[in-house]
Amino acid sequence: MVGYDPKSEVKSISAVEVAVAGSASGFVTRALISPVDVIKIRFQLQIEQLSPRNPLAKYYGILQTAHRICHEEGPTAFWKGHVPAQLLSVSYGAVQFVTFECLTELVHNATSYNTRNCIVHFVCGGLAACTATMTVQPLDTLRTRFAAQGEPKVYRNLRHAVVTMYQTEGPLTFYRGLTPTIIAVFPYAGLQFSVYNLLQQLYKWMMPSEGRNAGNVKNLVCGSCAGVISKTLTYPFDLFKKRLQVGGFEQARAAFGQVRTYKGLMDCAGQIVREEGPVGLFKGLSPSLLKAALSTGFTFFWYEFFCNLLYALKNTGSTKG
């Protein structure tokens, strides 16, 4: 289903329908995983060691962080920045899947490569993600700012955030952290698509045809495994991105502990290793893996679900006609 397959009937759906399926998948997934994402961002931005033995550490565990956020800021804090996050997810899902489907179809039409090949999926998935990232990076920066701010709030709403950031920091601030994002997103998304494809093929090889009746569960499990593997291998770059995105936002971070200013990607990486040690590169990994398993699993699950739904509706309409 994911990626062009000339043998698949569902490939008769249009690019617009692919965009709708990608957007719907992003929307549902974002609503479900937002609390985990907020916890992950809080971990990534904390300078102090994530340990209960550190008296200066505000956050040090998933359950402890969830309880503290809920106690101090209320349950709605888990959906801080949800509007820009939803705009990001809907836009990203549409651009990524449309680009991926178009690229794999191009490979099929213009080359002799098999579009179900894992390497093809790795390259096409990486390029599709880079395209989507360039498109939605400003929304990702806004989402991070909202999720990172405590009380009192620096930004009242989305419009206030855009105007304030533009006036005080300039238009380029919306692309803070773009370099580590692009460096990380190509292998991350490439691995997501290629591992998902590999696991799907492995399932078909291991499971006899008469036993393949749990397609939705299979898609969810394969997507979750793909998310965990790809996130683990590319995690430090996600940390760099988050640290760089809150540059110029130090006053709102004071309530959470120490703050740092970074001159760029290499300076950010160097400071983290010097001050926080190599383990600092993997701060927030546990909620990130939880988020990666849920988000990637749900993304592929819902994308395949909506593609099949749109195909069924289209087929039903043509039959009645």
PDB file of C-alpha atoms in Angstrom:
ATOM      1  CA  MET A   1       0.000   0.000   0.000  1.00  0.00           C
ATOM      2  CA  VAL A   2       2.655   2.551   1.022  1.00  0.00           C
ATOM      3  CA  GLY A   3       4.624   3.356  -2.120  1.00  0.00           C
ATOM      4  CA  TYR A   4       3.739   2.785  -5.756  1.00  0.00           C
ATOM      5  CA  ASP A   5       2.855  -0.796  -6.605  1.00  0.00           C
ATOM      6  CA  PRO A   6       1.574  -1.480 -10.137  1.00  0.00           C
ATOM      7  CA  LYS A   7      -0.056  -4.692  -8.889  1.00  0.00           C
ATOM      8  CA  SER A   8      -2.143  -2.935  -6.245  1.00  0.00           C
ATOM      9  CA  GLU A   9      -5.709  -1.929  -7.054  1.00  0.00           C
ATOM     10  CA  VAL A  10      -5.658   0.824  -4.443  1.00  0.00           C
ATOM     11  CA  LYS A  11      -3.104   2.722  -6.534  1.00  0.00           C
ATOM     12  CA  SER A  12      -6.029   3.914  -8.626  1.00  0.00           C
ATOM     13  CA  ILE A  13      -6.645   6.633  -6.043  1.00  0.00           C
ATOM     14  CA  SER A  14      -5.522  10.101  -7.087  1.00  0.00           C
ATOM     15  CA  ALA A  15      -2.813  12.356  -5.669  1.00  0.00           C
ATOM     16  CA  VAL A  16      -5.532  14.475  -4.046  1.00  0.00           C
ATOM     17  CA  GLU A  17      -6.916  11.405  -2.303  1.00  0.00           C
ATOM     18  CA  VAL A  18      -3.404  10.460  -1.173  1.00  0.00           C
ATOM     19  CA  ALA A  19      -3.058  13.982   0.268  1.00  0.00           C
ATOM     20  CA  VAL A  20      -6.394  13.613   2.075  1.00  0.00           C
ATOM     21  CA  ALA A  21      -5.351  10.241   3.512  1.00  0.00           C
ATOM     22  CA  GLY A  22      -1.964  11.653   4.596  1.00  0.00           C
ATOM     23  CA  SER A  23      -3.574  14.701   6.197  1.00  0.00           C
ATOM     24  CA  ALA A  24      -6.221  12.651   8.006  1.00  0.00           C
ATOM     25  CA  SER A  25      -3.540  10.264   9.252  1.00  0.00           C
ATOM     26  CA  GLY A  26      -1.472  13.186  10.564  1.00  0.00           C
ATOM     27  CA  PHE A  27      -4.494  14.768  12.251  1.00  0.00           C
ATOM     28  CA  VAL A  28      -5.594  11.664  14.151  1.00  0.00           C
ATOM     29  CA  THR A  29      -2.050  10.683  15.092  1.00  0.00           C
ATOM     30  CA  ARG A  30      -1.177  14.155  16.427  1.00  0.00           C
ATOM     31  CA  ALA A  31      -4.260  14.291  18.653  1.00  0.00           C
ATOM     32  CA  LEU A  32      -3.378  10.917  20.175  1.00  0.00           C
ATOM     33  CA  ILE A  33       0.349  11.443  20.813  1.00  0.00           C
ATOM     34  CA  SER A  34       0.441  15.113  21.864  1.00  0.00           C
ATOM     35  CA  PRO A  35       0.906  14.415  25.627  1.00  0.00           C
ATOM     36  CA  VAL A  36       3.946  12.221  24.966  1.00  0.00           C
ATOM     37  CA  ASP A  37       5.359  14.877  22.647  1.00  0.00           C
ATOM     38  CA  VAL A  38       5.089  17.611  25.289  1.00  0.00           C
ATOM     39  CA  ILE A  39       6.902  15.421  27.853  1.00  0.00           C
ATOM     40  CA  LYS A  40       9.615  14.604  25.300  1.00  0.00           C
ATOM     41  CA  ILE A  41      10.209  18.291  24.519  1.00  0.00           C
ATOM     42  CA  ARG A  42      10.438  19.177  28.228  1.00  0.00           C
ATOM     43  CA  PHE A  43      13.099  16.470  28.685  1.00  0.00           C
ATOM     44  CA  GLN A  44      15.069  17.599  25.638  1.00  0.00           C
ATOM     45  CA  LEU A  45      15.200  21.229  26.742  1.00  0.00           C
ATOM     46  CA  GLN A  46      16.237  20.566  30.344  1.00  0.00           C
ATOM     47  CA  ILE A  47      19.949  21.240  30.932  1.00  0.00           C
ATOM     48  CA  GLU A  48      20.064  19.474  34.307  1.00  0.00           C
ATOM     49  CA  GLN A  49      20.548  15.696  34.449  1.00  0.00           C
ATOM     50  CA  LEU A  50      17.316  13.719  34.220  1.00  0.00           C
ATOM     51  CA  SER A  51      17.705  12.029  37.585  1.00  0.00           C
ATOM     52  CA  PRO A  52      15.759  12.073  40.875  1.00  0.00           C
ATOM     53  CA  ARG A  53      19.146  12.327  42.619  1.00  0.00           C
ATOM     54  CA  ASN A  54      19.704  15.762  41.090  1.00  0.00           C
ATOM     55  CA  PRO A  55      17.927  18.333  43.304  1.00  0.00           C
ATOM     56  CA  LEU A  56      17.969  20.898  40.477  1.00  0.00           C
ATOM     57  CA  ALA A  57      16.200  18.613  37.998  1.00  0.00           C
ATOM     58  CA  LYS A  58      12.580  19.640  37.541  1.00  0.00           C
ATOM     59  CA  TYR A  59      11.792  16.600  35.397  1.00  0.00           C
ATOM     60  CA  TYR A  60      13.347  13.131  35.598  1.00  0.00           C
ATOM     61  CA  GLY A  61      10.768  10.488  34.688  1.00  0.00           C
ATOM     62  CA  ILE A  62       7.784  10.098  32.378  1.00  0.00           C
ATOM     63  CA  LEU A  63       5.185   9.578  35.115  1.00  0.00           C
ATOM     64  CA  GLN A  64       6.771  12.206  37.393  1.00  0.00           C
ATOM     65  CA  THR A  65       6.822  14.734  34.560  1.00  0.00           C
ATOM     66  CA  ALA A  66       3.236  13.983  33.559  1.00  0.00           C
ATOM     67  CA  HIS A  67       2.083  14.416  37.173  1.00  0.00           C
ATOM     68  CA  ARG A  68       4.029  17.660  37.635  1.00  0.00           C
ATOM     69  CA  ILE A  69       2.815  19.226  34.397  1.00  0.00           C
ATOM     70  CA  CYS A  70      -0.765  18.274  35.216  1.00  0.00           C
ATOM     71  CA  HIS A  71      -0.443  19.646  38.776  1.00  0.00           C
ATOM     72  CA  GLU A  72       1.261  22.930  37.821  1.00  0.00           C
ATOM     73  CA  GLU A  73      -0.336  23.719  34.468  1.00  0.00           C
ATOM     74  CA  GLY A  74      -3.456  21.579  34.236  1.00  0.00           C
ATOM     75  CA  PRO A  75      -4.371  18.742  31.847  1.00  0.00           C
ATOM     76  CA  THR A  76      -4.650  21.117  28.879  1.00  0.00           C
ATOM     77  CA  ALA A  77      -0.877  21.675  29.086  1.00  0.00           C
ATOM     78  CA  PHE A  78      -0.427  18.312  27.339  1.00  0.00           C
ATOM     79  CA  TRP A  79      -1.934  19.896  24.250  1.00  0.00           C
ATOM     80  CA  LYS A  80       0.065  23.127  24.402  1.00  0.00           C
ATOM     81  CA  GLY A  81       0.802  24.314  20.890  1.00  0.00           C
ATOM     82  CA  HIS A  82      -1.779  21.881  19.532  1.00  0.00           C
ATOM     83  CA  VAL A  83      -3.061  24.263  16.845  1.00  0.00           C
ATOM     84  CA  PRO A  84       0.339  24.776  15.152  1.00  0.00           C
ATOM     85  CA  ALA A  85       1.100  21.106  15.834  1.00  0.00           C
ATOM     86  CA  GLN A  86      -2.058  20.034  14.008  1.00  0.00           C
ATOM     87  CA  LEU A  87      -1.343  22.404  11.130  1.00  0.00           C
ATOM     88  CA  LEU A  88       2.136  20.877  11.017  1.00  0.00           C
ATOM     89  CA  SER A  89       0.893  17.274  11.084  1.00  0.00           C
ATOM     90  CA  VAL A  90      -1.849  17.768   8.509  1.00  0.00           C
ATOM     91  CA  SER A  91       0.459  19.634   6.126  1.00  0.00           C
ATOM     92  CA  TYR A  92       3.402  17.297   6.709  1.00  0.00           C
ATOM     93  CA  GLY A  93       1.315  14.185   6.173  1.00  0.00           C
ATOM     94  CA  ALA A  94      -0.098  15.461   2.902  1.00  0.00           C
ATOM     95  CA  VAL A  95       3.226  16.632   1.461  1.00  0.00           C
ATOM     96  CA  GLN A  96       5.210  13.613   2.624  1.00  0.00           C
ATOM     97  CA  PHE A  97       2.900  10.902   1.324  1.00  0.00           C
ATOM     98  CA  VAL A  98       2.090  12.639  -1.971  1.00  0.00           C
ATOM     99  CA  THR A  99       5.805  13.191  -2.616  1.00  0.00           C
ATOM    100  CA  PHE A 100       6.647   9.618  -1.639  1.00  0.00           C
ATOM    101  CA  GLU A 101       3.977   8.101  -3.872  1.00  0.00           C
ATOM    102  CA  CYS A 102       5.026  10.335  -6.797  1.00  0.00           C
ATOM    103  CA  LEU A 103       8.714   9.498  -6.355  1.00  0.00           C
ATOM    104  CA  THR A 104       8.137   5.740  -6.184  1.00  0.00           C
ATOM    105  CA  GLU A 105       5.905   5.945  -9.271  1.00  0.00           C
ATOM    106  CA  LEU A 106       8.644   7.921 -11.034  1.00  0.00           C
ATOM    107  CA  VAL A 107      11.167   5.221 -10.148  1.00  0.00           C
ATOM    108  CA  HIS A 108       8.839   2.600 -11.619  1.00  0.00           C
ATOM    109  CA  ASN A 109       8.260   4.553 -14.851  1.00  0.00           C
ATOM    110  CA  ALA A 110      11.760   5.948 -15.436  1.00  0.00           C
ATOM    111  CA  THR A 111      14.089   3.217 -14.129  1.00  0.00           C
ATOM    112  CA  SER A 112      14.426  -0.545 -13.956  1.00  0.00           C
ATOM    113  CA  TYR A 113      14.412  -0.592 -10.151  1.00  0.00           C
ATOM    114  CA  ASN A 114      11.729  -2.493  -8.255  1.00  0.00           C
ATOM    115  CA  THR A 115       9.615   0.065  -6.364  1.00  0.00           C
ATOM    116  CA  ARG A 116       9.172  -2.422  -3.494  1.00  0.00           C
ATOM    117  CA  ASN A 117      12.936  -2.458  -2.934  1.00  0.00           C
ATOM    118  CA  CYS A 118      13.965  -1.269   0.555  1.00  0.00           C
ATOM    119  CA  ILE A 119      16.715   0.992  -0.821  1.00  0.00           C
ATOM    120  CA  VAL A 120      14.213   2.691  -3.135  1.00  0.00           C
ATOM    121  CA  HIS A 121      11.914   3.266  -0.170  1.00  0.00           C
ATOM    122  CA  PHE A 122      14.821   4.610   1.895  1.00  0.00           C
ATOM    123  CA  VAL A 123      15.825   7.204  -0.725  1.00  0.00           C
ATOM    124  CA  CYS A 124      12.264   8.182  -1.694  1.00  0.00           C
ATOM    125  CA  GLY A 125      11.173   8.323   1.951  1.00  0.00           C
ATOM    126  CA  GLY A 126      14.111  10.542   2.868  1.00  0.00           C
ATOM    127  CA  LEU A 127      13.499  12.934  -0.045  1.00  0.00           C
ATOM    128  CA  ALA A 128       9.778  13.069   0.685  1.00  0.00           C
ATOM    129  CA  ALA A 129      10.446  13.919   4.334  1.00  0.00           C
ATOM    130  CA  CYS A 130      12.955  16.651   3.409  1.00  0.00           C
ATOM    131  CA  THR A 131      10.366  18.211   1.092  1.00  0.00           C
ATOM    132  CA  ALA A 132       7.715  18.091   3.809  1.00  0.00           C
ATOM    133  CA  THR A 133      10.129  19.446   6.435  1.00  0.00           C
ATOM    134  CA  MET A 134      11.064  22.473   4.329  1.00  0.00           C
ATOM    135  CA  THR A 135       7.354  23.150   3.902  1.00  0.00           C
ATOM    136  CA  VAL A 136       6.322  22.958   7.561  1.00  0.00           C
ATOM    137  CA  GLN A 137       9.463  24.034   9.476  1.00  0.00           C
ATOM    138  CA  PRO A 138       7.917  27.377  10.643  1.00  0.00           C
ATOM    139  CA  LEU A 139       4.977  25.473  12.141  1.00  0.00           C
ATOM    140  CA  ASP A 140       7.370  23.077  13.890  1.00  0.00           C
ATOM    141  CA  THR A 141       9.229  26.006  15.471  1.00  0.00           C
ATOM    142  CA  LEU A 142       5.944  27.511  16.666  1.00  0.00           C
ATOM    143  CA  ARG A 143       4.846  24.153  18.074  1.00  0.00           C
ATOM    144  CA  THR A 144       8.112  23.830  19.993  1.00  0.00           C
ATOM    145  CA  ARG A 145       7.855  27.354  21.419  1.00  0.00           C
ATOM    146  CA  PHE A 146       4.306  26.719  22.669  1.00  0.00           C
ATOM    147  CA  ALA A 147       5.177  23.338  24.173  1.00  0.00           C
ATOM    148  CA  ALA A 148       8.290  24.784  25.844  1.00  0.00           C
ATOM    149  CA  GLN A 149       6.746  27.820  27.555  1.00  0.00           C
ATOM    150  CA  GLY A 150       5.548  27.590  31.119  1.00  0.00           C
ATOM    151  CA  GLU A 151       3.524  30.044  33.198  1.00  0.00           C
ATOM    152  CA  PRO A 152       3.094  32.951  32.729  1.00  0.00           C
ATOM    153  CA  LYS A 153       2.821  32.451  29.009  1.00  0.00           C
ATOM    154  CA  VAL A 154       4.983  34.485  26.656  1.00  0.00           C
ATOM    155  CA  TYR A 155       2.660  33.910  23.694  1.00  0.00           C
ATOM    156  CA  ARG A 156      -1.092  34.295  24.133  1.00  0.00           C
ATOM    157  CA  ASN A 157      -2.071  32.601  20.888  1.00  0.00           C
ATOM    158  CA  LEU A 158      -0.756  31.609  17.468  1.00  0.00           C
ATOM    159  CA  ARG A 159      -1.122  35.059  15.924  1.00  0.00           C
ATOM    160  CA  HIS A 160       0.632  36.737  18.854  1.00  0.00           C
ATOM    161  CA  ALA A 161       3.494  34.234  18.610  1.00  0.00           C
ATOM    162  CA  VAL A 162       3.995  34.808  14.877  1.00  0.00           C
ATOM    163  CA  VAL A 163       3.947  38.598  15.182  1.00  0.00           C
ATOM    164  CA  THR A 164       6.199  38.683  18.267  1.00  0.00           C
ATOM    165  CA  MET A 165       8.776  36.300  16.823  1.00  0.00           C
ATOM    166  CA  TYR A 166       8.845  38.118  13.481  1.00  0.00           C
ATOM    167  CA  GLN A 167       9.228  41.569  15.068  1.00  0.00           C
ATOM    168  CA  THR A 168      11.789  40.651  17.723  1.00  0.00           C
ATOM    169  CA  GLU A 169      13.826  37.934  16.028  1.00  0.00           C
ATOM    170  CA  GLY A 170      13.266  38.333  12.296  1.00  0.00           C
ATOM    171  CA  PRO A 171      11.821  35.957   9.669  1.00  0.00           C
ATOM    172  CA  LEU A 172      14.743  33.507   9.801  1.00  0.00           C
ATOM    173  CA  THR A 173      13.808  32.568  13.364  1.00  0.00           C
ATOM    174  CA  PHE A 174      11.045  30.367  11.961  1.00  0.00           C
ATOM    175  CA  TYR A 175      13.765  28.196  10.408  1.00  0.00           C
ATOM    176  CA  ARG A 176      15.887  27.764  13.543  1.00  0.00           C
ATOM    177  CA  GLY A 177      17.206  24.230  13.783  1.00  0.00           C
ATOM    178  CA  LEU A 178      16.621  23.541  10.081  1.00  0.00           C
ATOM    179  CA  THR A 179      20.150  22.194   9.461  1.00  0.00           C
ATOM    180  CA  PRO A 180      20.053  19.382  12.065  1.00  0.00           C
ATOM    181  CA  THR A 181      16.438  18.721  11.083  1.00  0.00           C
ATOM    182  CA  ILE A 182      17.316  18.110   7.432  1.00  0.00           C
ATOM    183  CA  ILE A 183      20.402  16.072   8.385  1.00  0.00           C
ATOM    184  CA  ALA A 184      18.317  13.918  10.713  1.00  0.00           C
ATOM    185  CA  VAL A 185      15.060  13.683   8.794  1.00  0.00           C
ATOM    186  CA  PHE A 186      16.480  12.062   5.651  1.00  0.00           C
ATOM    187  CA  PRO A 187      17.842   8.921   7.352  1.00  0.00           C
ATOM    188  CA  TYR A 188      15.047   8.939   9.938  1.00  0.00           C
ATOM    189  CA  ALA A 189      12.199   8.975   7.412  1.00  0.00           C
ATOM    190  CA  GLY A 190      14.171   6.817   4.997  1.00  0.00           C
ATOM    191  CA  LEU A 191      14.541   4.176   7.696  1.00  0.00           C
ATOM    192  CA  GLN A 192      10.861   4.495   8.625  1.00  0.00           C
ATOM    193  CA  PHE A 193       9.693   3.735   5.098  1.00  0.00           C
ATOM    194  CA  SER A 194      12.344   1.103   4.326  1.00  0.00           C
ATOM    195  CA  VAL A 195      12.008  -0.786   7.634  1.00  0.00           C
ATOM    196  CA  TYR A 196       8.214  -0.647   7.378  1.00  0.00           C
ATOM    197  CA  ASN A 197       8.435  -2.074   3.861  1.00  0.00           C
ATOM    198  CA  LEU A 198      10.936  -4.728   4.991  1.00  0.00           C
ATOM    199  CA  LEU A 199       8.761  -5.812   7.910  1.00  0.00           C
ATOM    200  CA  GLN A 200       5.704  -5.991   5.649  1.00  0.00           C
ATOM    201  CA  GLN A 201       7.604  -8.261   3.256  1.00  0.00           C
ATOM    202  CA  LEU A 202       8.890 -10.341   6.164  1.00  0.00           C
ATOM    203  CA  TYR A 203       5.324 -10.767   7.403  1.00  0.00           C
ATOM    204  CA  LYS A 204       4.188 -11.973   3.969  1.00  0.00           C
ATOM    205  CA  TRP A 205       7.110 -14.411   3.833  1.00  0.00           C
ATOM    206  CA  MET A 206       6.463 -15.835   7.308  1.00  0.00           C
ATOM    207  CA  MET A 207       2.674 -15.872   7.247  1.00  0.00           C
ATOM    208  CA  PRO A 208       0.796 -18.192   4.867  1.00  0.00           C
ATOM    209  CA  SER A 209      -1.679 -16.424   2.590  1.00  0.00           C
ATOM    210  CA  GLU A 210      -4.723 -17.970   4.313  1.00  0.00           C
ATOM    211  CA  GLY A 211      -3.550 -16.551   7.658  1.00  0.00           C
ATOM    212  CA  ARG A 212      -3.137 -12.949   6.564  1.00  0.00           C
ATOM    213  CA  ASN A 213      -6.331 -11.568   8.024  1.00  0.00           C
ATOM    214  CA  ALA A 214      -4.984  -9.055  10.554  1.00  0.00           C
ATOM    215  CA  GLY A 215      -3.891  -6.333   8.149  1.00  0.00           C
ATOM    216  CA  ASN A 216      -4.614  -3.367  10.421  1.00  0.00           C
ATOM    217  CA  VAL A 217      -2.795  -4.857  13.419  1.00  0.00           C
ATOM    218  CA  LYS A 218       0.110  -5.802  11.147  1.00  0.00           C
ATOM    219  CA  ASN A 219       0.385  -2.229   9.847  1.00  0.00           C
ATOM    220  CA  LEU A 220       0.373  -0.853  13.390  1.00  0.00           C
ATOM    221  CA  VAL A 221       3.046  -3.278  14.657  1.00  0.00           C
ATOM    222  CA  CYS A 222       5.295  -2.863  11.598  1.00  0.00           C
ATOM    223  CA  GLY A 223       5.003   0.924  11.815  1.00  0.00           C
ATOM    224  CA  SER A 224       5.787   0.956  15.539  1.00  0.00           C
ATOM    225  CA  CYS A 225       8.905  -1.175  15.101  1.00  0.00           C
ATOM    226  CA  ALA A 226      10.050   1.000  12.202  1.00  0.00           C
ATOM    227  CA  GLY A 227       9.595   4.111  14.351  1.00  0.00           C
ATOM    228  CA  VAL A 228      11.628   2.770  17.277  1.00  0.00           C
ATOM    229  CA  ILE A 229      14.529   1.643  15.086  1.00  0.00           C
ATOM    230  CA  SER A 230      14.732   4.857  13.064  1.00  0.00           C
ATOM    231  CA  LYS A 231      14.372   7.151  16.090  1.00  0.00           C
ATOM    232  CA  THR A 232      17.105   5.396  18.079  1.00  0.00           C
ATOM    233  CA  LEU A 233      19.598   5.721  15.227  1.00  0.00           C
ATOM    234  CA  THR A 234      18.959   9.436  14.555  1.00  0.00           C
ATOM    235  CA  TYR A 235      17.932  10.778  17.979  1.00  0.00           C
ATOM    236  CA  PRO A 236      20.757  13.275  18.784  1.00  0.00           C
ATOM    237  CA  PHE A 237      19.811  15.449  15.806  1.00  0.00           C
ATOM    238  CA  ASP A 238      16.263  15.782  17.117  1.00  0.00           C
ATOM    239  CA  LEU A 239      17.724  17.016  20.409  1.00  0.00           C
ATOM    240  CA  PHE A 240      19.912  19.583  18.596  1.00  0.00           C
ATOM    241  CA  LYS A 241      16.893  20.819  16.662  1.00  0.00           C
ATOM    242  CA  LYS A 242      14.827  21.385  19.802  1.00  0.00           C
ATOM    243  CA  ARG A 243      17.664  23.218  21.592  1.00  0.00           C
ATOM    244  CA  LEU A 244      18.237  25.517  18.599  1.00  0.00           C
ATOM    245  CA  GLN A 245      14.529  26.202  18.086  1.00  0.00           C
ATOM    246  CA  VAL A 246      14.171  27.818  21.515  1.00  0.00           C
ATOM    247  CA  GLY A 247      17.130  30.159  20.968  1.00  0.00           C
ATOM    248  CA  GLY A 248      16.040  33.740  21.721  1.00  0.00           C
ATOM    249  CA  PHE A 249      13.331  32.315  23.987  1.00  0.00           C
ATOM    250  CA  GLU A 250      15.451  32.095  27.125  1.00  0.00           C
ATOM    251  CA  GLN A 251      13.238  34.251  29.346  1.00  0.00           C
ATOM    252  CA  ALA A 252      10.399  31.736  29.107  1.00  0.00           C
ATOM    253  CA  ARG A 253      12.724  28.851  29.928  1.00  0.00           C
ATOM    254  CA  ALA A 254      14.041  30.274  33.231  1.00  0.00           C
ATOM    255  CA  ALA A 255      11.322  28.581  35.294  1.00  0.00           C
ATOM    256  CA  PHE A 256      12.441  25.159  34.054  1.00  0.00           C
ATOM    257  CA  GLY A 257      16.095  25.451  35.124  1.00  0.00           C
ATOM    258  CA  GLN A 258      19.319  26.489  33.391  1.00  0.00           C
ATOM    259  CA  VAL A 259      19.258  27.964  29.881  1.00  0.00           C
ATOM    260  CA  ARG A 260      21.919  28.010  27.192  1.00  0.00           C
ATOM    261  CA  THR A 261      22.542  29.977  24.009  1.00  0.00           C
ATOM    262  CA  TYR A 262      23.994  28.170  21.002  1.00  0.00           C
ATOM    263  CA  LYS A 263      25.705  29.705  17.962  1.00  0.00           C
ATOM    264  CA  GLY A 264      24.883  26.825  15.645  1.00  0.00           C
ATOM    265  CA  LEU A 265      24.747  23.060  15.227  1.00  0.00           C
ATOM    266  CA  MET A 266      28.389  22.283  16.075  1.00  0.00           C
ATOM    267  CA  ASP A 267      28.405  24.669  19.043  1.00  0.00           C
ATOM    268  CA  CYS A 268      25.191  23.082  20.325  1.00  0.00           C
ATOM    269  CA  ALA A 269      26.609  19.561  20.049  1.00  0.00           C
ATOM    270  CA  GLY A 270      29.897  20.613  21.657  1.00  0.00           C
ATOM    271  CA  GLN A 271      28.277  22.349  24.625  1.00  0.00           C
ATOM    272  CA  ILE A 272      25.961  19.428  25.309  1.00  0.00           C
ATOM    273  CA  VAL A 273      28.816  16.893  25.317  1.00  0.00           C
ATOM    274  CA  ARG A 274      31.049  19.122  27.501  1.00  0.00           C
ATOM    275  CA  GLU A 275      28.417  20.100  30.068  1.00  0.00           C
ATOM    276  CA  GLU A 276      26.033  17.149  30.087  1.00  0.00           C
ATOM    277  CA  GLY A 277      28.252  14.314  28.862  1.00  0.00           C
ATOM    278  CA  PRO A 278      27.621  11.938  25.949  1.00  0.00           C
ATOM    279  CA  VAL A 279      24.420  10.721  27.635  1.00  0.00           C
ATOM    280  CA  GLY A 280      23.118  14.275  27.237  1.00  0.00           C
ATOM    281  CA  LEU A 281      22.772  13.574  23.526  1.00  0.00           C
ATOM    282  CA  PHE A 282      20.035  11.090  24.386  1.00  0.00           C
ATOM    283  CA  LYS A 283      18.024  13.147  26.891  1.00  0.00           C
ATOM    284  CA  GLY A 284      14.347  12.404  26.467  1.00  0.00           C
ATOM    285  CA  LEU A 285      15.025   9.188  24.550  1.00  0.00           C
ATOM    286  CA  SER A 286      12.505   7.105  26.532  1.00  0.00           C
ATOM    287  CA  PRO A 287       9.470   9.320  25.793  1.00  0.00           C
ATOM    288  CA  SER A 288      10.827   9.813  22.267  1.00  0.00           C
ATOM    289  CA  LEU A 289      10.857   6.072  21.643  1.00  0.00           C
ATOM    290  CA  LEU A 290       7.361   5.817  23.082  1.00  0.00           C
ATOM    291  CA  LYS A 291       6.279   8.672  20.845  1.00  0.00           C
ATOM    292  CA  ALA A 292       8.076   7.196  17.806  1.00  0.00           C
ATOM    293  CA  ALA A 293       6.416   3.815  18.299  1.00  0.00           C
ATOM    294  CA  LEU A 294       2.977   5.382  18.655  1.00  0.00           C
ATOM    295  CA  SER A 295       3.314   8.101  16.003  1.00  0.00           C
ATOM    296  CA  THR A 296       4.907   5.965  13.281  1.00  0.00           C
ATOM    297  CA  GLY A 297       2.631   3.040  14.013  1.00  0.00           C
ATOM    298  CA  PHE A 298      -0.469   5.230  13.971  1.00  0.00           C
ATOM    299  CA  THR A 299       0.712   7.187  10.909  1.00  0.00           C
ATOM    300  CA  PHE A 300       1.086   4.104   8.709  1.00  0.00           C
ATOM    301  CA  PHE A 301      -1.981   2.458  10.263  1.00  0.00           C
ATOM    302  CA  TRP A 302      -4.258   5.435   9.621  1.00  0.00           C
ATOM    303  CA  TYR A 303      -2.740   6.212   6.202  1.00  0.00           C
ATOM    304  CA  GLU A 304      -3.410   2.669   4.982  1.00  0.00           C
ATOM    305  CA  PHE A 305      -6.857   2.768   6.597  1.00  0.00           C
ATOM    306  CA  PHE A 306      -7.878   6.034   4.905  1.00  0.00           C
ATOM    307  CA  CYS A 307      -6.420   4.967   1.533  1.00  0.00           C
ATOM    308  CA  ASN A 308      -8.472   1.775   1.653  1.00  0.00           C
ATOM    309  CA  LEU A 309     -11.535   3.716   2.803  1.00  0.00           C
ATOM    310  CA  LEU A 310     -11.225   6.242  -0.037  1.00  0.00           C
ATOM    311  CA  TYR A 311     -10.704   3.444  -2.541  1.00  0.00           C
ATOM    312  CA  ALA A 312     -13.762   1.576  -1.229  1.00  0.00           C
ATOM    313  CA  LEU A 313     -15.915   4.726  -1.387  1.00  0.00           C
ATOM    314  CA  LYS A 314     -14.661   5.489  -4.880  1.00  0.00           C
ATOM    315  CA  ASN A 315     -15.280   1.927  -6.029  1.00  0.00           C
ATOM    316  CA  THR A 316     -18.768   1.902  -4.484  1.00  0.00           C
ATOM    317  CA  GLY A 317     -19.631   5.185  -6.207  1.00  0.00           C
ATOM    318  CA  SER A 318     -18.448   3.959  -9.604  1.00  0.00           C
ATOM    319  CA  THR A 319     -20.376   0.696  -9.176  1.00  0.00           C
ATOM    320  CA  LYS A 320     -23.612   2.538  -8.390  1.00  0.00           C
ATOM    321  CA  GLY A 321     -23.017   4.888 -11.304  1.00  0.00           C
TER     322      GLY A 321
END
